[in-house]
Coordinates of C-alpha atoms in Angstrom, one line a residue:
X18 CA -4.1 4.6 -28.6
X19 CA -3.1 1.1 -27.8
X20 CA 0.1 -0.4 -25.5
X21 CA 1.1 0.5 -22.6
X22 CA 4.5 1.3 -20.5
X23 CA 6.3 0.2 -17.1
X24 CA 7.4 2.1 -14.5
X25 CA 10.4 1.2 -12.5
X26 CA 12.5 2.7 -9.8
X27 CA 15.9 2.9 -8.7
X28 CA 14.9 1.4 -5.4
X29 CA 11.6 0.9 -3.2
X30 CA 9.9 4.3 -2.2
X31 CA 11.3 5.9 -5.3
X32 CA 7.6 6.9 -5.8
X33 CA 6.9 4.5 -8.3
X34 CA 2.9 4.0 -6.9
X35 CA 2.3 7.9 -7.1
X36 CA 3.9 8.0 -10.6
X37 CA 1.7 5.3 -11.7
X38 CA -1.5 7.0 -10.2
X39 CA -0.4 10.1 -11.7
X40 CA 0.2 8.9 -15.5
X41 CA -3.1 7.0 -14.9
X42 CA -5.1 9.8 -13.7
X43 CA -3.4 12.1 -16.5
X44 CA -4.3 10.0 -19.0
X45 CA -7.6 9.5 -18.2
X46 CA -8.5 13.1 -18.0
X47 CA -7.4 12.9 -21.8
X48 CA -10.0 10.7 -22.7
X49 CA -7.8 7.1 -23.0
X50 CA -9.1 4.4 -21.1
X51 CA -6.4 3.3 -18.8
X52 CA -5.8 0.3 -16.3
X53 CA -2.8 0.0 -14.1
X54 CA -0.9 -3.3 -13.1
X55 CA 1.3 -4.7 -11.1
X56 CA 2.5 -8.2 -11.8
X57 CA 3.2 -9.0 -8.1
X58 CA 3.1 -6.6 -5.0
X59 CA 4.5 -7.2 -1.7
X60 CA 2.4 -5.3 1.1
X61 CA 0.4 -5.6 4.4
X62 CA -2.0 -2.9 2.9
X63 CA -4.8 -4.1 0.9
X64 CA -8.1 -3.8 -0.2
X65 CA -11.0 -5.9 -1.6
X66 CA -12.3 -6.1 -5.2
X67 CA -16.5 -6.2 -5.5
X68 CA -15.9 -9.6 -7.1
X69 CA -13.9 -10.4 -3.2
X70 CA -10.3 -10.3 -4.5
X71 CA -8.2 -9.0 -2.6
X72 CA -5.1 -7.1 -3.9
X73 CA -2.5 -4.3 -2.8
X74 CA -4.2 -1.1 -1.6
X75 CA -1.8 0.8 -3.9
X76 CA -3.2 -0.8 -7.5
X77 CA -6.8 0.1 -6.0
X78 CA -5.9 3.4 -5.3
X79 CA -4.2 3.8 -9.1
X80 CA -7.6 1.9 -10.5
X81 CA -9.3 5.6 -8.6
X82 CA -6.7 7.4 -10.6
X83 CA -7.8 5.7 -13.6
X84 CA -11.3 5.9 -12.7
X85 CA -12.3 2.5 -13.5
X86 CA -12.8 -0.6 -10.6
X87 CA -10.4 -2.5 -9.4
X88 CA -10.1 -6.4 -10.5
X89 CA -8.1 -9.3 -9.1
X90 CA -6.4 -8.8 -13.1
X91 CA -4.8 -5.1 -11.7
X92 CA -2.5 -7.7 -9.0
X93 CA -2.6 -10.8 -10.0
X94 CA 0.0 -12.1 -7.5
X95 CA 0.2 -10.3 -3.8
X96 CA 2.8 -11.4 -0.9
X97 CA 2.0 -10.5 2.9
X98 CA 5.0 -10.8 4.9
X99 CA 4.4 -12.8 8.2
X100 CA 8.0 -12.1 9.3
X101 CA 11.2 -11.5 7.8
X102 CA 11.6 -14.4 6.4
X103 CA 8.1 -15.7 4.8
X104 CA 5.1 -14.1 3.6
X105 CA 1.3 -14.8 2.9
X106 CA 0.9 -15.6 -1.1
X107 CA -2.2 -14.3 -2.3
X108 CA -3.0 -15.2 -6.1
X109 CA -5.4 -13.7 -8.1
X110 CA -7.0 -12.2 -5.0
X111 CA -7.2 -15.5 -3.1
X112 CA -4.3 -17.0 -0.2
X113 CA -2.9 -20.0 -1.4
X114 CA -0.4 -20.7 1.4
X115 CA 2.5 -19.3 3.6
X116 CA 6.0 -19.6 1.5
X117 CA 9.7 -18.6 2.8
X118 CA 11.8 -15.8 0.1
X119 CA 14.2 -19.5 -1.0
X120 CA 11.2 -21.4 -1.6
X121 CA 9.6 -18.4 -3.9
X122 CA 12.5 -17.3 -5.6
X123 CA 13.8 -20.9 -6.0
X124 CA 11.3 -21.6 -8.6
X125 CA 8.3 -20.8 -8.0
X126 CA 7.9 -17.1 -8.7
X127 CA 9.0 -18.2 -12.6
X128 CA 6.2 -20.5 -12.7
X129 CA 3.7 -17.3 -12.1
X130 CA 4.6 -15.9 -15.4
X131 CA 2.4 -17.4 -17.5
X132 CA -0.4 -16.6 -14.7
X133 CA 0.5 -12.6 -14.8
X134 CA 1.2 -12.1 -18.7
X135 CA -2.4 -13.8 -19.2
X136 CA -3.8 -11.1 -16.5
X137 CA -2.2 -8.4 -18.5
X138 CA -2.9 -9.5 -21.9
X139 CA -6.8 -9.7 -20.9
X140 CA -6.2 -6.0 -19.2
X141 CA -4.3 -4.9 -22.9
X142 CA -7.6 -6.7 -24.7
X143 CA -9.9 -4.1 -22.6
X144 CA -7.9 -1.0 -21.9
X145 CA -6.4 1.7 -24.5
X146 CA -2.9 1.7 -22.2
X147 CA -1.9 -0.4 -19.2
X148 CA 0.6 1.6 -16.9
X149 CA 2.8 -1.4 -15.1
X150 CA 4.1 -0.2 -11.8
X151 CA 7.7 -2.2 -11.1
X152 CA 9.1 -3.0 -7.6
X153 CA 12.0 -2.7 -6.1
X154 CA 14.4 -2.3 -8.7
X155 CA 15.1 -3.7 -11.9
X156 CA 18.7 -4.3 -11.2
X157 CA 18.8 -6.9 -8.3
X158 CA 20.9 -9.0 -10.5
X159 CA 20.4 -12.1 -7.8
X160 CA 16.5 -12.2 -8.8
X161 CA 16.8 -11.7 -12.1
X162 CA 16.6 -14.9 -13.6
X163 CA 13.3 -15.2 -11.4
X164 CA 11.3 -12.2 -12.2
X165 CA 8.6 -11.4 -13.3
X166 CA 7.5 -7.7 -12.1
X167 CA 10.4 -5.4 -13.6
X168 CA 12.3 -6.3 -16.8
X169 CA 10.3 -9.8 -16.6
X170 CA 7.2 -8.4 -17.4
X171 CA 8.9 -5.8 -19.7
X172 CA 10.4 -8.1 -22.2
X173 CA 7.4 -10.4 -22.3
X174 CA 5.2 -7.5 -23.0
X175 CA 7.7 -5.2 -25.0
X176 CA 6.9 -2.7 -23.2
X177 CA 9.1 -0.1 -22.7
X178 CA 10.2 1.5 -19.7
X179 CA 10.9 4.5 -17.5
X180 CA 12.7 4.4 -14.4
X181 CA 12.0 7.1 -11.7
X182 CA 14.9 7.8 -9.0
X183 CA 14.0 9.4 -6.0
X184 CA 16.4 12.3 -5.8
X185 CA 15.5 13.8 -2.2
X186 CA 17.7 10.9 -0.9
X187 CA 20.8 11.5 -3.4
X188 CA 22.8 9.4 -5.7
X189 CA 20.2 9.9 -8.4
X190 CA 22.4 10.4 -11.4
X191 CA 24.8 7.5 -9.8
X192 CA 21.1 5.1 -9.5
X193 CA 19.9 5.9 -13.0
X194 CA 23.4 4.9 -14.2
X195 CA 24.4 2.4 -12.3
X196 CA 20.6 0.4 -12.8
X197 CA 20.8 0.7 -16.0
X198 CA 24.3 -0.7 -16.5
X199 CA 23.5 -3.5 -14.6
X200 CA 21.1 -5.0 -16.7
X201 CA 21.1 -7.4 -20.0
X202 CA 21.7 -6.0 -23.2
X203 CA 17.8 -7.0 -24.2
X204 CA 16.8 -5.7 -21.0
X205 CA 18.8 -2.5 -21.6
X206 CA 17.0 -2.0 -24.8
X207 CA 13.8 -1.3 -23.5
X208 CA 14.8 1.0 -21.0
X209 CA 13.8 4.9 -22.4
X210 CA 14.8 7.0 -20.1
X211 CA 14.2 8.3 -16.6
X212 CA 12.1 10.6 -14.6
X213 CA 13.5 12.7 -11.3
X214 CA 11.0 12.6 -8.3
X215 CA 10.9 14.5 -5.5
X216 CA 13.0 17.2 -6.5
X217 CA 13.7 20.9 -4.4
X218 CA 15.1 23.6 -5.5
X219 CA 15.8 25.0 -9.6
X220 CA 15.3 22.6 -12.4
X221 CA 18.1 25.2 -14.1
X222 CA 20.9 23.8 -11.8
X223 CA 20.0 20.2 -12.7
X224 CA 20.1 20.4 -16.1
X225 CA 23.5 20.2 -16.5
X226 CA 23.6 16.7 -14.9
X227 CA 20.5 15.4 -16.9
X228 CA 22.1 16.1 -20.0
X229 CA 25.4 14.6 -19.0
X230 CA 23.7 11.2 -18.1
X231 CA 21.8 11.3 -21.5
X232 CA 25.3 11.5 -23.1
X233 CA 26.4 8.4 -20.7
X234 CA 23.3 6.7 -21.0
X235 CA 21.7 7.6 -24.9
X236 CA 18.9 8.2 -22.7
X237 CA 16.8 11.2 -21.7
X238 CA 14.6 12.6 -18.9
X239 CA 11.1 12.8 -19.0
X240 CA 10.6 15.0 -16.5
X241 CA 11.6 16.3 -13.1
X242 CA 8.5 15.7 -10.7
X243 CA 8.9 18.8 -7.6
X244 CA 8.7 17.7 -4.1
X245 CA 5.1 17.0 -3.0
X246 CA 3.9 17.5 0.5
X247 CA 1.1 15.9 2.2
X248 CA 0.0 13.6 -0.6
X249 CA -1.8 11.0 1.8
X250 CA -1.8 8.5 -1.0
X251 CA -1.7 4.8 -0.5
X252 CA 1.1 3.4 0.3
X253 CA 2.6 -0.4 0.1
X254 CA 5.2 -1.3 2.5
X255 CA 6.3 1.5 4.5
X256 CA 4.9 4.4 6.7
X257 CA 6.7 7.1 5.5
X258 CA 6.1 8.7 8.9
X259 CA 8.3 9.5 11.9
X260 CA 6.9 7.1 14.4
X261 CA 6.5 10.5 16.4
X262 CA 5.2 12.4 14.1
X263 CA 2.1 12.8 12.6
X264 CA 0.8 10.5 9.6
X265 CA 1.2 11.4 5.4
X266 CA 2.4 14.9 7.0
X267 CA -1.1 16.5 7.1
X268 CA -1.4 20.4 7.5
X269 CA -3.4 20.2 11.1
X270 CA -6.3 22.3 9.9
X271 CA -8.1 24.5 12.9
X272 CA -10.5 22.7 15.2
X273 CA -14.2 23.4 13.8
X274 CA -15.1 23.9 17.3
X275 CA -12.7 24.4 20.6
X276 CA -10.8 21.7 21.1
X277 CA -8.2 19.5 18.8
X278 CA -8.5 16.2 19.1
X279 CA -5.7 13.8 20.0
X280 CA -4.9 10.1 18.2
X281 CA -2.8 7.5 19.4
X282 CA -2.3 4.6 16.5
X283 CA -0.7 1.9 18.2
X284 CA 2.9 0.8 15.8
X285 CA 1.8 -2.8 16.4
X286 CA 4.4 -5.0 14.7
X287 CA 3.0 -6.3 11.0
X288 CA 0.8 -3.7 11.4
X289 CA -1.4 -3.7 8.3
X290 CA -4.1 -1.1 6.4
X291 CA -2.9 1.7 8.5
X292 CA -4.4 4.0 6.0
X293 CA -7.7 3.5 7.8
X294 CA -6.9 6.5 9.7
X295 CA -6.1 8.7 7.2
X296 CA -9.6 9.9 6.6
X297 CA -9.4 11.1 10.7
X298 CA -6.5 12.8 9.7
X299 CA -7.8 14.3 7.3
X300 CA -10.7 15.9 9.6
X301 CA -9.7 19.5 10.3
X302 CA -8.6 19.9 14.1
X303 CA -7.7 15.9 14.2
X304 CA -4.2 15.3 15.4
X305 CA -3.3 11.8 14.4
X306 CA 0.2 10.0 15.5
X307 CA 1.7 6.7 15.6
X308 CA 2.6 5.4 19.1
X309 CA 5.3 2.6 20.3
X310 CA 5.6 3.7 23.7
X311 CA 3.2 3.5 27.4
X312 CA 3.5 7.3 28.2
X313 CA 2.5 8.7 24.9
X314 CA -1.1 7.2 25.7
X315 CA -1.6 9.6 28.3
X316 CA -3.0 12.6 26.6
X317 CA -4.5 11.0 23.9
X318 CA -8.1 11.7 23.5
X319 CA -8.7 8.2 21.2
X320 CA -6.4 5.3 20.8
X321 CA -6.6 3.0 17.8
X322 CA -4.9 -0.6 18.1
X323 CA -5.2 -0.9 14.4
X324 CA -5.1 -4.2 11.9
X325 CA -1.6 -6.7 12.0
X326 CA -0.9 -9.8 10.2
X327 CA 0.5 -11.7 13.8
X328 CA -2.4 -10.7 16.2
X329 CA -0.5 -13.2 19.0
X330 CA 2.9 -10.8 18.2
X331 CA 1.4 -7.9 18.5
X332 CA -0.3 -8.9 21.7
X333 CA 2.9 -9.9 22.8
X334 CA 4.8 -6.7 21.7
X335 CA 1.5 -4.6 23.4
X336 CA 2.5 -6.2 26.7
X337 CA 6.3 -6.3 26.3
X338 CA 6.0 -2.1 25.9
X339 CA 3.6 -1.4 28.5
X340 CA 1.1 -0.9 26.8
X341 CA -1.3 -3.7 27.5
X342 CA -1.8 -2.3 30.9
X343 CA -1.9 1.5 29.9
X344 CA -5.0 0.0 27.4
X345 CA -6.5 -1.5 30.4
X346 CA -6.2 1.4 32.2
X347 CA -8.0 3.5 29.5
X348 CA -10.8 0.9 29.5
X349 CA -11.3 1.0 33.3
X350 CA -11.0 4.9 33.5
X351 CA -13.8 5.3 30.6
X352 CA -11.3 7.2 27.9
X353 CA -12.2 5.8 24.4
X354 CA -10.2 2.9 22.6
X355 CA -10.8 1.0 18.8
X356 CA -9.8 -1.7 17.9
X357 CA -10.0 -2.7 14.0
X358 CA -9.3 -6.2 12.2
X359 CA -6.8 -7.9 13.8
X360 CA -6.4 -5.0 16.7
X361 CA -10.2 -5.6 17.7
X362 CA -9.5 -9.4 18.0
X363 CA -6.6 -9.0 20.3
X364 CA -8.9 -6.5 22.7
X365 CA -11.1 -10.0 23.5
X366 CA -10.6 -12.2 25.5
X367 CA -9.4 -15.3 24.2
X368 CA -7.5 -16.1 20.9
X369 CA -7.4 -19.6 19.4
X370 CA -4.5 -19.7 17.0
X371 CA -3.2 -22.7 14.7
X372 CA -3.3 -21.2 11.4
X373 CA -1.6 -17.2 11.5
X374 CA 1.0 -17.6 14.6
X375 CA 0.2 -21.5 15.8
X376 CA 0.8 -20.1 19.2
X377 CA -2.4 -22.1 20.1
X378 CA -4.7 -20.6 23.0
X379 CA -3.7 -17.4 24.2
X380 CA -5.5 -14.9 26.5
X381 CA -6.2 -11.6 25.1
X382 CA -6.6 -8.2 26.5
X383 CA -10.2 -8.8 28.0
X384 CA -11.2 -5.3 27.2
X385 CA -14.4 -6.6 25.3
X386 CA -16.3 -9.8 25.6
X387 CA -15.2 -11.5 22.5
X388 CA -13.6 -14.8 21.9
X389 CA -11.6 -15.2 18.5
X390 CA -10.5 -18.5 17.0
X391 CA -8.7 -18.3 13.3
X392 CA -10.0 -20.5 10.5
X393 CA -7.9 -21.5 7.6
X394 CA -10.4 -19.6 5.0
X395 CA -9.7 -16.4 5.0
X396 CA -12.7 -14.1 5.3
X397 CA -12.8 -11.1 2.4
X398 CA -15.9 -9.2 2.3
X399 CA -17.1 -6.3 1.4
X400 CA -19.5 -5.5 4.1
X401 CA -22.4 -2.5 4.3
X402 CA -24.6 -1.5 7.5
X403 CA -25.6 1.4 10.2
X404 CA -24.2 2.6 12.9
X405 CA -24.6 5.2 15.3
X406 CA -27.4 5.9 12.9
X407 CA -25.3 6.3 10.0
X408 CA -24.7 3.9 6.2
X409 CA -21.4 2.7 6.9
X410 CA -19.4 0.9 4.1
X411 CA -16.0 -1.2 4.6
X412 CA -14.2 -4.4 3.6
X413 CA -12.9 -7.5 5.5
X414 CA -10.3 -9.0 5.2
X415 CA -9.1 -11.6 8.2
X416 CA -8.9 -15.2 9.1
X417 CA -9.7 -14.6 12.7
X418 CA -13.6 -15.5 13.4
X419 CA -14.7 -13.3 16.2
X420 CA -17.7 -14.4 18.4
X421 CA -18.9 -11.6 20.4
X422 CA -20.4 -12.8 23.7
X423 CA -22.0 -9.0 24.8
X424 CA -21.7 -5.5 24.4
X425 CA -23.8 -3.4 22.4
X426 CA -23.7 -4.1 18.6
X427 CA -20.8 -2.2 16.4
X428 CA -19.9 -3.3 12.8
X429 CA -20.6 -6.8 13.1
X430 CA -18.0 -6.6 16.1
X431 CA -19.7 -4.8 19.8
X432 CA -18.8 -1.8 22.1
X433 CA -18.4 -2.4 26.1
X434 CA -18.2 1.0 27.8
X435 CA -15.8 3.3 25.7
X436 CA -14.2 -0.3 23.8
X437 CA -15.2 -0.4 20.2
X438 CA -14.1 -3.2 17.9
X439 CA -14.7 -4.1 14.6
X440 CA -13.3 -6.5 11.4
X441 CA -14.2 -3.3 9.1
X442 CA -11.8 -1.8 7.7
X443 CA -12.3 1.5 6.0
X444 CA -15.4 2.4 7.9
X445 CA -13.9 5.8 8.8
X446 CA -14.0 6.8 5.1
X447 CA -18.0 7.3 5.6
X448 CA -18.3 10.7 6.1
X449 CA -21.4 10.4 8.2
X450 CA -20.6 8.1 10.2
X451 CA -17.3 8.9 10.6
X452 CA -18.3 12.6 12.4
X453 CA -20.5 10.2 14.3
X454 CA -18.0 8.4 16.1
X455 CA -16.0 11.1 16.6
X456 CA -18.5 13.3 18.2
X457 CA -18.9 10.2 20.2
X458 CA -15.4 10.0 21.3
X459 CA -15.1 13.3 21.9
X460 CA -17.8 13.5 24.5
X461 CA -16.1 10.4 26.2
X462 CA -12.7 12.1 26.2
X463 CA -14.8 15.7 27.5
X464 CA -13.5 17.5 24.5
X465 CA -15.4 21.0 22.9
X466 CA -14.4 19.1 19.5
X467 CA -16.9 19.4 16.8
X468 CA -16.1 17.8 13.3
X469 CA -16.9 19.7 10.6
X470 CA -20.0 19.9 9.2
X471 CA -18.7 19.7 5.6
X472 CA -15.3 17.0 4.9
X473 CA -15.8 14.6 2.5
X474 CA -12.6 12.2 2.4
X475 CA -14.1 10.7 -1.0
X476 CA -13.6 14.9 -2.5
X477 CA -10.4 15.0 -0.8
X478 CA -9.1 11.7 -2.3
X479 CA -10.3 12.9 -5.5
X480 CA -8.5 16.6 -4.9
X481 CA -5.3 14.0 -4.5
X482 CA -5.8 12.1 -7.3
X483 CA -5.8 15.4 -9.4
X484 CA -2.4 16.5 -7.9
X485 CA -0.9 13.2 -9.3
X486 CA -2.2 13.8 -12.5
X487 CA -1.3 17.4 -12.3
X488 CA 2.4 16.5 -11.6
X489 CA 2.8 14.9 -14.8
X490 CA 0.8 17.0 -16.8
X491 CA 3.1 19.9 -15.7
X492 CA 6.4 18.5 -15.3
X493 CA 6.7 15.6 -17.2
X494 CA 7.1 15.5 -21.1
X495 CA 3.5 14.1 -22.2
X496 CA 4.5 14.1 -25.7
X497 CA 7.3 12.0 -24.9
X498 CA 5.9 9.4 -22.6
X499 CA 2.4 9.3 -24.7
X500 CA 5.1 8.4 -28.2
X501 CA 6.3 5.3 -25.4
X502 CA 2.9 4.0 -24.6
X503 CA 2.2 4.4 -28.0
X504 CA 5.2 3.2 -30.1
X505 CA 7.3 1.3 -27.6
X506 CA 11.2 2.2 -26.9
X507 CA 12.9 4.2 -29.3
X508 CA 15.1 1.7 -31.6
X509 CA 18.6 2.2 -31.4
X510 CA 19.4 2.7 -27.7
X511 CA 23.0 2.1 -26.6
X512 CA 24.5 -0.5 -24.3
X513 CA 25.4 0.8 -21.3
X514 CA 28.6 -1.4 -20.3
X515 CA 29.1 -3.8 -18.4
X516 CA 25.7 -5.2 -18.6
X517 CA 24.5 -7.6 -16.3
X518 CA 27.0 -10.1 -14.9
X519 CA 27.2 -13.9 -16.3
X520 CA 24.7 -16.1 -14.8
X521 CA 22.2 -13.1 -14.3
X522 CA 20.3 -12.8 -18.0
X523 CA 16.8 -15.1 -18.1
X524 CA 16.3 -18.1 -20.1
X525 CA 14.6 -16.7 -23.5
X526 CA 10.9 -17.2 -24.2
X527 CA 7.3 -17.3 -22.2
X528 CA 6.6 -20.1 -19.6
X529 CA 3.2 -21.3 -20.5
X530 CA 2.6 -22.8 -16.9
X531 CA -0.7 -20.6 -15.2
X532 CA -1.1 -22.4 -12.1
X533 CA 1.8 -22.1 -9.3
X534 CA 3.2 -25.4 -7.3
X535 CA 1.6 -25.7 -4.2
X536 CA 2.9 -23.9 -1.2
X537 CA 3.8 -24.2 2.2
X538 CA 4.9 -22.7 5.4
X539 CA 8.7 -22.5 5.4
X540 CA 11.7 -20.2 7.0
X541 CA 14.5 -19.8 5.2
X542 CA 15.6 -17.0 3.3
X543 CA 15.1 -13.2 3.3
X544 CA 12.1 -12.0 0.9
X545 CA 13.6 -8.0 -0.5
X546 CA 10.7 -5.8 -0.6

């Protein structure tokens, strides 16, 4: 087997990152060696590469599906939004400056195109398929001209492409349509067909509509993918949680031992890698919830104040809401609190900010005896040690430089009293350790919790993986989608009037430029997830 296919989406969340996983993971459990890709990702959750890239969390999670390791190749271009209107632009696992949405789409996002057709032509060179993941949607006709992650990345690869719609949210036969009619006659010719996501109910009553669209479209369905509880998968820019409720959805297994344990995640603003607490979710009798209020500290048995892109906003936002001084309270009273990344640097006690907010010196929490200045290199690491007598593995990823002034040693960061901080990210995911700490905590907080002797988040991740792959093995047409990757779109496909509107088509041909213009911090413009 050799190509590869693209999978876009009616809109963001449409489950275009699970799909991907789950074609990946599918096919690799067939025998075909598999990469995924994503030509440019916008999220505050990401992960570092062995060779210190970093890229979006999702692309390493659908490199685990694909059971191979992720490369700086996988996301080639990543944006980390530092507000609404300008984000962090990471290329080829490496910041090269702060840029507003004008200033990106104005130019400089077509200039990458050469840069992320090289990346997946070297990934096409290694790997029997490469399964693109799109974002957004292919039809925002005011970025068209400009892209170079959806129908971009599609015509310069001919690869042909499958557009999933999210149908728990409704309009999905009105999406399919309407994206599809919305986009250039040589774009349109690429586009195969669709897949439903997230469907409930009997396939039997949607059939009627699926064949109608075909006979509007000339396209087909390659499957209808059911409704999926508790995934816990990866995600890129969005919780998918109520902010009272509990995170991915998790069944709240029974407590190993007497008591439940209670988690408070602080909903910092820019609040990034989140999914560092879904391996204590995942702990049976572990209640874990995200937090934006004083009062919902008060019966929580561990309180995370996790990583954030604006350390000085969340700071700010922590003591605007009241809870700054419930955090100090906890500290005082001896009832456990963590801080991680950029949530440990704002428990110190003194931030020195030019480069992330340029707020200058600002006075942090004082909870532990750290002072934190931010350096214009970014630190990505992927960092290995002991603690509380167990291997503990993580990654880095921060421009903050924390020097810790006392306390008792903790991930390269300390501990004063019940106060833990540490840069490491993904430290939870070591099993050991992990039921370490929280037999720590619980004997803080005075619970009867006992972690189970016998979780292993890397099995349950796996278990995960599997349900992606079992999704499309069972309810997608393989046969179908296997003919795309191999033989591209079928020929003949009709026009789906009106097209896109004058103005909106690219320029022809291939940019040969690899290296973008320089960057800079700017604020105009809105960047569109």
């Amino acid at each position: 087997m050799s190509g590869g296919l693209l999978v876009a989406g009616t809109t963001s969340d449409a489950g275009k990152s699970v799909v991907t996983a789950g074609i990946c993971r599918w096919l690799v459990r067939r025998g075909v060696k598999v990469a995924p890709f994503k030509a440019q990702n916008m999220s505050l959750n990401s992960f570092v590469t062995r060779e210190g890239a970093e890229i979006g969390r999702a692309q390493a999670m659908q490199a685990q599906a694909a059971r191979v390791e992720p490369t700086a190749l996988m996301n080639p271009v990543l944006l980390k939004p530092g507000s609404d209107r300008s984000s962090q632009v990471v290329l080829m696992g490496k910041p090269v400056g702060e840029m507003s949405a004008r200033g990106y789409h104005g130019g400089r996002q077509e200039a990458l195109l050469g840069t992320v057709t090289d990346c997946l032509d070297q990934l096409r060179s290694t790997y029997d398929a490469v399964i693109c993941e799109g974002a957004g949607s292919p039809a925002e006709i005011n970025l068209r001209r400009t892209d170079i992650v959806n129908m971009g990345i599609a015509r310069a690869a001919r690869f042909p492409v499958v557009v999933v719609g999210d149908i728990d949210r409704g309009g999905v036969f009105a999406s399919f349509f309407g994206t599809t009619a919305l986009l250039a006659a040589d774009d349109q010719a690429l586009v195969a067909g669709y897949l439903v996501n997230k469907f409930r109910g009997d396939v039997s009553l949607l059939e009627p509509g699926l064949d109608m669209l075909q006979d509007l479209t000339g396209r087909r369905t390659y499957g209808v993918l059911p409704y999926a509880h508790g995934l816990g998968i990866d995600e890129e820019d969005g919780l998918r949680v109520s902010m009272r409720g509990t995170v991915r959805e998790p069944p709240v297994s029974a407590p190993y031992g007497q008591d439940v344990l209670r988690i408070a995640v602080c909903a910092v603003p820019l609040m990034s890698n989140f999914t560092d607490v879904d391996a204590l979710a995942a702990e049976p009798g572990v209640v874990v919830r995200f937090v934006d209020r004083a009062e919902e500290l008060a019966d929580a048995d561990l309180v995370i104040v996790p990583g954030t892109r604006g350390t000085v906003r969340a700071l700010e936002w922590l003591r605007e809401r009241g809870l700054a001084a419930a955090l100090a309270r906890r500290a005082a009273e001896g009832r456990p609190v963590l801080g991680i990344c950029g949530g440990f640097q704002l428990l110190g006690e003194h931030i020195d900010d030019t480069v992330e907010s340029r707020a200058g010196s600002v006075d942090g929490l004082g909870l532990l005896p750290v002072r934190v200045r931010f350096a214009v290199e970014k630190t990505l690491a992927r960092p290995a040690g002991e603690a509380l007598g167990e291997r503990v593995d993580g990654y880095e990823i921060h421009h903050g430089v924390a020097d810790v002034l006392g306390g008792s040693p903790f991930l390269d960061g300390c501990r004063a009293g019940s106060v833990w901080g540490t840069h490491w990210h993904g430290s939870l995911e070591s099993d050991g350790f992990r039921r370490a700490f929280l037999r720590e905590v619980a004997a803080v907080a005075g619970r009867r919790f006992v972690p189970a002797p016998d979780t292993s988040f890397g099995v349950l991740r796996e278990e995960q993986l599997d349900r992606l792959g079992d999704l499309i093995e069972e309810h997608a047409d393989t046969d179908g989608l296997l003919a795309l990757i191999e033989s591209g779109a079928p020929a003949g496909l009709p026009f789906v009037p009106p097209g896109a509107p004058p103005g909106a088509p690219p320029r022809s041909g291939r940019r040969p430029v690899t290296e973008p213009e320089p960057v800079t911090r700017a604020s105009e413009g809105v960047i569109p997830k």
